[in-house]
Tab-separated table of C-alpha atoms (C1' of nucleotides) in Angstrom:
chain	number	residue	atom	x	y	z
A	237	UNK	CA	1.590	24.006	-12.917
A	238	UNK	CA	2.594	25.455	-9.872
A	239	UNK	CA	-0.361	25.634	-6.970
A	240	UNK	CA	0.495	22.563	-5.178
A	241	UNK	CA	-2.528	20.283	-5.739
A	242	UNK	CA	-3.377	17.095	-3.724
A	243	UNK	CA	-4.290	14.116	-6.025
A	244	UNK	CA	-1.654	12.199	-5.193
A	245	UNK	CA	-2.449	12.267	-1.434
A	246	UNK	CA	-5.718	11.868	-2.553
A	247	UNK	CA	-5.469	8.540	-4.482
A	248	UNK	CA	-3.283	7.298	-1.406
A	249	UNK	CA	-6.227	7.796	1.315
A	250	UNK	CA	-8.529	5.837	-1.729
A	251	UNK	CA	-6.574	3.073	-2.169
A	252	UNK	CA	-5.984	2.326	1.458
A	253	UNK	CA	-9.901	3.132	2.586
A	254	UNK	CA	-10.730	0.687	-0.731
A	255	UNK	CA	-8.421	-1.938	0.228
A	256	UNK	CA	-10.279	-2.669	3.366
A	257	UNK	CA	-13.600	-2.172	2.439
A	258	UNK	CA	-12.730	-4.342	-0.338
A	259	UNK	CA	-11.103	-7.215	1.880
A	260	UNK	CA	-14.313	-7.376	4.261
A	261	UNK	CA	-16.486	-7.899	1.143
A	262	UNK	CA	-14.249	-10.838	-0.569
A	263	UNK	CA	-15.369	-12.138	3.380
A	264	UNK	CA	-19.280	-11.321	2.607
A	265	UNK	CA	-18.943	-13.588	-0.466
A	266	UNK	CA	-17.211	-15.921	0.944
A	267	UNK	CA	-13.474	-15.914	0.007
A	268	UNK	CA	-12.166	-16.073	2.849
A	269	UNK	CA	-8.549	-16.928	1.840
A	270	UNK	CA	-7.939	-14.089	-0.675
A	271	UNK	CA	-7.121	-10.322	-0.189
A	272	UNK	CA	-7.027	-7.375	-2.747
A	273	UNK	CA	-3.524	-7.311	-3.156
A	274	UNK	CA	-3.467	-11.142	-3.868
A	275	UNK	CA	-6.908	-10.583	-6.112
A	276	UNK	CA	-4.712	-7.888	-7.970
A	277	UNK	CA	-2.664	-10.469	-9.635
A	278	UNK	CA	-5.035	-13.109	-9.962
A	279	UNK	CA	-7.680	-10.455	-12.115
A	280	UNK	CA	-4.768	-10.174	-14.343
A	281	UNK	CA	-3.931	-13.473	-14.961
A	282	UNK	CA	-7.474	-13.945	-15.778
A	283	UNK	CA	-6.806	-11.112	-18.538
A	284	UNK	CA	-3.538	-13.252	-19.850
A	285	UNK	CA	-2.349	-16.218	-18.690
A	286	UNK	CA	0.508	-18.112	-18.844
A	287	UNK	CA	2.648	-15.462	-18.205
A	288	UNK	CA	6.444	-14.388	-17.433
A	289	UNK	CA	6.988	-12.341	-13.802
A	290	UNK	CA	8.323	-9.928	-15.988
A	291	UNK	CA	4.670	-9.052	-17.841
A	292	UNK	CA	2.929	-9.209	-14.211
A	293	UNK	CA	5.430	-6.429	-13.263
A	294	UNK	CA	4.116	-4.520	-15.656
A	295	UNK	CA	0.563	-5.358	-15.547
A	296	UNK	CA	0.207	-4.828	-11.598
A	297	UNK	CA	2.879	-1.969	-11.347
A	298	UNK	CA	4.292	-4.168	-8.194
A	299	UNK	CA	8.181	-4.515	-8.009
A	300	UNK	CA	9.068	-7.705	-9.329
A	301	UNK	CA	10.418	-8.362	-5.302
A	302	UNK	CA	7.342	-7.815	-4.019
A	303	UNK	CA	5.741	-10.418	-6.309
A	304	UNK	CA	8.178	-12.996	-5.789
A	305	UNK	CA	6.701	-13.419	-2.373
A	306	UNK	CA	3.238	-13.056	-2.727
A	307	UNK	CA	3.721	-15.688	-6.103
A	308	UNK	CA	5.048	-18.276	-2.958
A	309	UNK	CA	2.108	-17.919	-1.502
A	310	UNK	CA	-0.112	-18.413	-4.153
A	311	UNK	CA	1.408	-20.990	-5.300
A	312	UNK	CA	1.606	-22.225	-1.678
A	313	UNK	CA	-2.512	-22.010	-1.536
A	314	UNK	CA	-2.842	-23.553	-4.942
A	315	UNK	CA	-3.988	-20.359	-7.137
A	316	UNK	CA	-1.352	-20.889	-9.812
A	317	UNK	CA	1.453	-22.527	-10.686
A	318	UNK	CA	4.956	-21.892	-11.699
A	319	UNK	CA	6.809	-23.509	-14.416
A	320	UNK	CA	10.339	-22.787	-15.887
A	321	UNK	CA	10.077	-21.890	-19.393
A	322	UNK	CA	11.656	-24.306	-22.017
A	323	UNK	CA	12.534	-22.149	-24.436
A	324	UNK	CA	14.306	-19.201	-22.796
A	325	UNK	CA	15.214	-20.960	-18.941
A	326	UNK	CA	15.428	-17.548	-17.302
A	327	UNK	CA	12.002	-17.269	-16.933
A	328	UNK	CA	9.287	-18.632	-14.790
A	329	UNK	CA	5.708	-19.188	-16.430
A	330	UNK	CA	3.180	-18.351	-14.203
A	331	UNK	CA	-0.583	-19.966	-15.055
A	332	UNK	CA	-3.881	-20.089	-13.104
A	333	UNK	CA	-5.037	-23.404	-12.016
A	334	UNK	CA	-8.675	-25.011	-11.858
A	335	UNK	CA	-9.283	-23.323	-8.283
A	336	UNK	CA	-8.588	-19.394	-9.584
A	337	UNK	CA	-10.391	-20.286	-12.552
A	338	UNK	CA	-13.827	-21.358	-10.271
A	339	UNK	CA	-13.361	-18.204	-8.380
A	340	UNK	CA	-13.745	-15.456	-11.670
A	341	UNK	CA	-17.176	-15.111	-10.936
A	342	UNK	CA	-17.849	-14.533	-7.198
A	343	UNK	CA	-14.868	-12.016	-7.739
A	344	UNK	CA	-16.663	-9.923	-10.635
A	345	UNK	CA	-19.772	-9.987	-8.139
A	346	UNK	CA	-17.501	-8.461	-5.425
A	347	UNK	CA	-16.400	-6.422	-7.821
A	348	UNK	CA	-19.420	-5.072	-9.345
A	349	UNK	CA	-20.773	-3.857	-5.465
A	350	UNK	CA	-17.917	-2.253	-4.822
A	351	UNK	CA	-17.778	-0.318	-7.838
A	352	UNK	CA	-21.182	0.902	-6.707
A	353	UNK	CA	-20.072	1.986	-3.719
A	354	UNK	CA	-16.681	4.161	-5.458
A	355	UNK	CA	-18.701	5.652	-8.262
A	356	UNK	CA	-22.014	6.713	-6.252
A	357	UNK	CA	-23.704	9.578	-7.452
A	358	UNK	CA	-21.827	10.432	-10.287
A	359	UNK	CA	-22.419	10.128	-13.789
A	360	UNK	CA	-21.476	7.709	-16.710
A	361	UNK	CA	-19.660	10.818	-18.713
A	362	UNK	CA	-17.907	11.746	-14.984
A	363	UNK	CA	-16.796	8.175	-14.815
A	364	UNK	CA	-15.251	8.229	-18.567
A	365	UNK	CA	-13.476	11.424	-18.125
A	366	UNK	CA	-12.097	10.200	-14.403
A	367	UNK	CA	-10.932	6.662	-15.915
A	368	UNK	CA	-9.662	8.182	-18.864
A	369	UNK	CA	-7.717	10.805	-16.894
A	370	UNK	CA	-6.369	8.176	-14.348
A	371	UNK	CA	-5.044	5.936	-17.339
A	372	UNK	CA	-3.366	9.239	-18.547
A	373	UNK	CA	-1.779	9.899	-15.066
A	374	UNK	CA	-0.552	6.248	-15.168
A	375	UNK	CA	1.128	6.337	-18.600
A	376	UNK	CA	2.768	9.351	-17.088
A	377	UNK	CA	4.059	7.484	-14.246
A	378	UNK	CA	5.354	4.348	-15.756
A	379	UNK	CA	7.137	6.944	-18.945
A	380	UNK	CA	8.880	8.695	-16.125
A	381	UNK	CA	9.995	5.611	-14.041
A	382	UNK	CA	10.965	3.418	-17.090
A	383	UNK	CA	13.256	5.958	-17.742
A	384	UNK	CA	14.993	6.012	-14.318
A	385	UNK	CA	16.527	2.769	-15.739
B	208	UNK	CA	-23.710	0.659	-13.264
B	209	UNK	CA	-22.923	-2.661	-14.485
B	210	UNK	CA	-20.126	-2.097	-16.557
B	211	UNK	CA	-17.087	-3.927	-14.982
B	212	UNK	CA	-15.067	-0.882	-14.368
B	213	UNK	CA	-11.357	-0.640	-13.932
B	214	UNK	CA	-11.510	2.341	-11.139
B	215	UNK	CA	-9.653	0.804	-8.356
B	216	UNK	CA	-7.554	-1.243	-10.048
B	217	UNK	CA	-6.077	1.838	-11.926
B	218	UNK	CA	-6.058	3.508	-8.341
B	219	UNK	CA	-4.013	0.895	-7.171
B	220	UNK	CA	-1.465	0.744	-9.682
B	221	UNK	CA	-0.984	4.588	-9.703
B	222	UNK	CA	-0.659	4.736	-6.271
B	223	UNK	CA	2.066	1.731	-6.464
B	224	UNK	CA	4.068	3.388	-8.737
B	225	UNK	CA	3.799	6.960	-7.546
B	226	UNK	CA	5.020	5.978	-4.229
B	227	UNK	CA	8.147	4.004	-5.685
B	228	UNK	CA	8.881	7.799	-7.595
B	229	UNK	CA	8.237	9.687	-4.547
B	230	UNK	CA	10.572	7.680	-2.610
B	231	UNK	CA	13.190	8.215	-5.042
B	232	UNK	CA	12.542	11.685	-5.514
B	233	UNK	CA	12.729	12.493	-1.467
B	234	UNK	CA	16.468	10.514	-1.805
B	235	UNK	CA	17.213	13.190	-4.774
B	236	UNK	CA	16.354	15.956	-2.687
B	237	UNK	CA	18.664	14.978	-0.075
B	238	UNK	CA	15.168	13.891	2.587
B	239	UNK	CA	16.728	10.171	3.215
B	240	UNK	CA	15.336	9.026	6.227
B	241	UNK	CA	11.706	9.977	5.032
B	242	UNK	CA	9.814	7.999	2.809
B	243	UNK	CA	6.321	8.397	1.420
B	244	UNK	CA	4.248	7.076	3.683
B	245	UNK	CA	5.798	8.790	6.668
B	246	UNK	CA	5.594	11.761	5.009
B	247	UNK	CA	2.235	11.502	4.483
B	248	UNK	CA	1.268	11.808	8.220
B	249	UNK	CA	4.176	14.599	8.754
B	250	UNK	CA	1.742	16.678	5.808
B	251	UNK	CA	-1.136	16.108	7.502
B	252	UNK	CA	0.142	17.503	11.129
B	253	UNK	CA	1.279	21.100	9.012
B	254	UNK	CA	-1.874	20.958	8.198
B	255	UNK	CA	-3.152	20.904	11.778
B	256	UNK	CA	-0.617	19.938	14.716
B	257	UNK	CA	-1.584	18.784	17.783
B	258	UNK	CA	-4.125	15.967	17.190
B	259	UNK	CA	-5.433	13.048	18.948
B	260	UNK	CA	-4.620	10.036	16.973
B	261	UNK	CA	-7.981	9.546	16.068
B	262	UNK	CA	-7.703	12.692	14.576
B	263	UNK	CA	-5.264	11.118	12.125
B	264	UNK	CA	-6.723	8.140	11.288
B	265	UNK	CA	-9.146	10.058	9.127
B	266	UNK	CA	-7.251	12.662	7.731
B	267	UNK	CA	-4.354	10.018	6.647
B	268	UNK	CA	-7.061	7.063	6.166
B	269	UNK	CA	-4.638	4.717	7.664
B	270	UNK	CA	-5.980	2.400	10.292
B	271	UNK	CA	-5.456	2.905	14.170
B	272	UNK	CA	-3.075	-0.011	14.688
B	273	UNK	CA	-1.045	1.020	11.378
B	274	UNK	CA	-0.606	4.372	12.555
B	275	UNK	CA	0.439	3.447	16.280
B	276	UNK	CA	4.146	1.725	14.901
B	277	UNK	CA	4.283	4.422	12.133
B	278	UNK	CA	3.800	7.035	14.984
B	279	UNK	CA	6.834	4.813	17.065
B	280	UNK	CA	9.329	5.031	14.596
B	281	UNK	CA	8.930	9.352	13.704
B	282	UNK	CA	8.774	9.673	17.443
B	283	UNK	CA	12.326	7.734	17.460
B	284	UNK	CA	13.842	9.888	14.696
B	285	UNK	CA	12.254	13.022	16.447
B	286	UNK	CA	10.028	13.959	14.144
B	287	UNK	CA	7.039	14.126	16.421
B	288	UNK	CA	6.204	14.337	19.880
B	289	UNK	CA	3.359	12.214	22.151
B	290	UNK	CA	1.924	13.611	24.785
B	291	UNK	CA	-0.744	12.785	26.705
B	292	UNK	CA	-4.114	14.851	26.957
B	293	UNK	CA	-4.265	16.479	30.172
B	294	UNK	CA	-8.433	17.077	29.803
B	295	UNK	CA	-8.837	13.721	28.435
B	296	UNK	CA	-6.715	11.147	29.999
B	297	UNK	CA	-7.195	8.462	26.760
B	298	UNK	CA	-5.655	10.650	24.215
B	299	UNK	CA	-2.338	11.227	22.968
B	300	UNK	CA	-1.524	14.247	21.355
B	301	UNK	CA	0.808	14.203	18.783
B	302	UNK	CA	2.769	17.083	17.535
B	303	UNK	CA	5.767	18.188	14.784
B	304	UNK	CA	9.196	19.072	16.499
B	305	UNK	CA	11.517	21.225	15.493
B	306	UNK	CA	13.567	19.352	12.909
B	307	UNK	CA	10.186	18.447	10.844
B	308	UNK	CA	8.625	21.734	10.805
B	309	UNK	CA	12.326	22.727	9.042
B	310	UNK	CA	11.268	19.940	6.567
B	311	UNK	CA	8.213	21.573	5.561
B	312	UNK	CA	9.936	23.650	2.011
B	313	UNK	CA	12.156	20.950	1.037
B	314	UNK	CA	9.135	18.434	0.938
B	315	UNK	CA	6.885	21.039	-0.851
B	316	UNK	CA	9.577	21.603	-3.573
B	317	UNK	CA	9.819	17.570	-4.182
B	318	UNK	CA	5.693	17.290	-4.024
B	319	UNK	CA	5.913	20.264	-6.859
B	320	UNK	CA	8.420	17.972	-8.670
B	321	UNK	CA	6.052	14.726	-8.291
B	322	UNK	CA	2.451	16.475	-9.208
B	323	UNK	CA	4.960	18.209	-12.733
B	324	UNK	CA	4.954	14.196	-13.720
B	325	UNK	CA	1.582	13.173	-12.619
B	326	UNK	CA	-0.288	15.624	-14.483
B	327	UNK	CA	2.278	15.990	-17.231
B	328	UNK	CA	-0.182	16.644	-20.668
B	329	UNK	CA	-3.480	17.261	-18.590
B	330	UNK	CA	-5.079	21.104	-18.340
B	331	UNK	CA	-6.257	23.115	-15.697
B	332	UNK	CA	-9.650	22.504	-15.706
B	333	UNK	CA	-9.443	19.007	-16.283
B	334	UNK	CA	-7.089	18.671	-13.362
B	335	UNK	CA	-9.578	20.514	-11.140
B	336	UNK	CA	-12.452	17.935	-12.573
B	337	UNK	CA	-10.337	15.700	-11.836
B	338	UNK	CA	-9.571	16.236	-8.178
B	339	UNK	CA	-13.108	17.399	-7.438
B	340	UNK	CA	-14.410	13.532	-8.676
B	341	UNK	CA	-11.245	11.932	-6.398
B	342	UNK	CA	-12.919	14.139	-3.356
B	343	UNK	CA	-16.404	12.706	-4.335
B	344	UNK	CA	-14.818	9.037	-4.568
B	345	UNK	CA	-13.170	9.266	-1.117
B	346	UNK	CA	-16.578	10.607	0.295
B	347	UNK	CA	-17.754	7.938	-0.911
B	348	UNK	CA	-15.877	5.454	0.716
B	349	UNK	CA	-15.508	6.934	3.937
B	350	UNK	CA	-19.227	7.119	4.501
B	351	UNK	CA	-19.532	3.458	3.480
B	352	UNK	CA	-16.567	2.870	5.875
B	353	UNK	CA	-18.159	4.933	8.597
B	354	UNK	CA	-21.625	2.913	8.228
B	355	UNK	CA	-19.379	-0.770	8.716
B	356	UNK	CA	-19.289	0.503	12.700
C	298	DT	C1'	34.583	-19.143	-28.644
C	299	DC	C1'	35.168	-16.713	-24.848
C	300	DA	C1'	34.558	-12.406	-22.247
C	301	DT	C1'	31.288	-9.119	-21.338
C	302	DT	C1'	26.795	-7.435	-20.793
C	303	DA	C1'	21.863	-7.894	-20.292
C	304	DT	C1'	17.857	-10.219	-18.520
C	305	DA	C1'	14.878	-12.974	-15.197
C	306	DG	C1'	14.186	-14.224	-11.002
C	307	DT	C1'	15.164	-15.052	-5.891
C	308	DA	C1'	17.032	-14.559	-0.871
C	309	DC	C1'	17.304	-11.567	2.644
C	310	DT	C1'	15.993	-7.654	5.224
C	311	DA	C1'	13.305	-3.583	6.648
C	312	DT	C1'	9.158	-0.979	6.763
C	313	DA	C1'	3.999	-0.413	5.944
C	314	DT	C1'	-0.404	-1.945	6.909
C	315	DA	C1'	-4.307	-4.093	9.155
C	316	DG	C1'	-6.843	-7.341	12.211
C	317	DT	C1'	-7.754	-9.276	16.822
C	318	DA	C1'	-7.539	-8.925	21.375
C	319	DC	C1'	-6.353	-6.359	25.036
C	320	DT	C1'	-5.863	-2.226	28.826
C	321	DA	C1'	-7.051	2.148	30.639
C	322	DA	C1'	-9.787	6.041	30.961
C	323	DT	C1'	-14.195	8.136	30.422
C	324	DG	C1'	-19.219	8.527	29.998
C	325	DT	C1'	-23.946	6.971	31.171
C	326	DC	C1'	-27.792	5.669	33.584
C	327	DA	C1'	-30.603	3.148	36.927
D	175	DT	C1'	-22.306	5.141	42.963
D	176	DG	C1'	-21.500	1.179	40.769
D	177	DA	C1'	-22.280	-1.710	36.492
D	178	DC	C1'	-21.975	-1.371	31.759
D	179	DA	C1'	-20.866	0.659	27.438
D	180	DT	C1'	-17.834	3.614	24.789
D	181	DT	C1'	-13.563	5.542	23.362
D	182	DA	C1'	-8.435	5.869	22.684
D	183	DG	C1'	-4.674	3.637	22.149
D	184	DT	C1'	-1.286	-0.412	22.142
D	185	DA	C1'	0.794	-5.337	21.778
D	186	DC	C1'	1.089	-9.003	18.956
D	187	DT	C1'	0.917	-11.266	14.642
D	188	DA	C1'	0.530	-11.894	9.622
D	189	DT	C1'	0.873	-10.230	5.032
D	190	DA	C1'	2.284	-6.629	1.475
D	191	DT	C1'	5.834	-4.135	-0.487
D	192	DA	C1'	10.358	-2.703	-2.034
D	193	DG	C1'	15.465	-2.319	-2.090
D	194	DT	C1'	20.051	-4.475	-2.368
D	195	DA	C1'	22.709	-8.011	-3.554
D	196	DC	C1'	22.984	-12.204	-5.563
D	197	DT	C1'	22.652	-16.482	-9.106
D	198	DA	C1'	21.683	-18.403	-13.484
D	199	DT	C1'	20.738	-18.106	-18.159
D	200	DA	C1'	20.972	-15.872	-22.577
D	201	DA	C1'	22.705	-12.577	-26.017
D	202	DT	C1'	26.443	-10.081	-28.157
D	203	DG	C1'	30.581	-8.917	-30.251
D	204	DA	C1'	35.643	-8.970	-30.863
DNA sequence: TCATTATAGTACTATATAGTACTAATGTCA
DNA sequence: TGACATTAGTACTATATAGTACTATAATGA
């Protein structure tokens, strides 16, 4: 492959334009005190919780530095909780509390609308192919960076 | 559609980790006082130098105030120029010196080098689907974006 | 069992990003 | 022509994100 495409400049300009349409709806439906990066780790904690740093590293693709800080904060606005783990003391346990757990459905609603707003006008088959394509590009990614290591 | 999709979230992840590459990738290549999202704006202005900053708030899909300290710190490192618009006394023009229009191969070859792993496995045509549905998605958005005002 | 290595997480620092509120210049219309 | 609205851009502030360097715990192997 050697015409120089664009996707990854392309997925850069989505994200960002996403991220803030996505923040002013989380206002619309009223949570006011949660962003997308901070719903990021919540919606997968709601997939698996109880969980080590070290599997939401993985599971958000953030640097394990950048979610040291945004875990304070969190923790700080009571969304989960940390706990040392007894049987191997290196790690920290990280678990929802009753507050995230309220919140799971008001967040799939956001969700839901703005799905319809990214997938507009295409078709079910067009959406398979994309997600199925952007799960290959990401299994690409995190092959060729876990082997930087 | 009302099938919880994983669209963005994938976007989000592949964007996080891309960016963490490309960074190291632009080291490789010897480009160290560059990183991604700089270089993001300085491939936008070969596209088209010159611009008003407005002008770059779409084609990068950064916000205004985002771009304004981004814009500081490449003027700093003389990377780009600010001047303001003689016909139209509320713009700033912004355009590539020298030293980053001598940047232009080197950061080709390491995009070549990035897109080799992004699309590592994937064929032509469903590379071309692929980027044809991103276009679509970012439409997408930016009309929605566009209506907000 | 002790020295070495690997693993998990954090503190600190720098940049990226956006929102709110502002200034300055321009356009518009009675 | 003067009041008001619009447009372009910036200052200030807060959060997101990652890298480097560090500490603490655990695993390994002579």
């Amino acid at each position: 492959m050697d015409k120089l495409r664009e996707g990854g400049f392309l997925i850069s300009k989505i994200k960002q334009v996403s991220a803030r349409i996505f923040d002013k709806k989380l206002k619309e439906y009223e949570i006011t005190d949660l962003n997308t990066a901070q719903g990021r780790i919540i919606f997968s904690l709601w997939q698996q919780d109880h969980v080590p740093i070290k599997d939401l590293v993985s599971r958000t693709a953030l640097s394990k530095t950048s979610l040291t800080s945004m875990l304070d904060r969190l923790v700080q606005m009571d969304y989960i909780t940390r706990k040392p783990d007894e049987a191997d003391k290196r790690k920290t346990v990280i678990a929802l509390t009753e507050k995230s757990k309220q919140l799971k459905k008001r967040y799939e609603a956001v969700s839901l609308d703005m799905l319809a707003v990214f997938y507009e006008g295409l078709t079910e088959k067009q959406i398979d192919d994309f997600e199925t394509t952007l799960n290959h590009i990401l299994n690409n990614l995190n092959t060729y960076e876990e082997g930087y290591k």
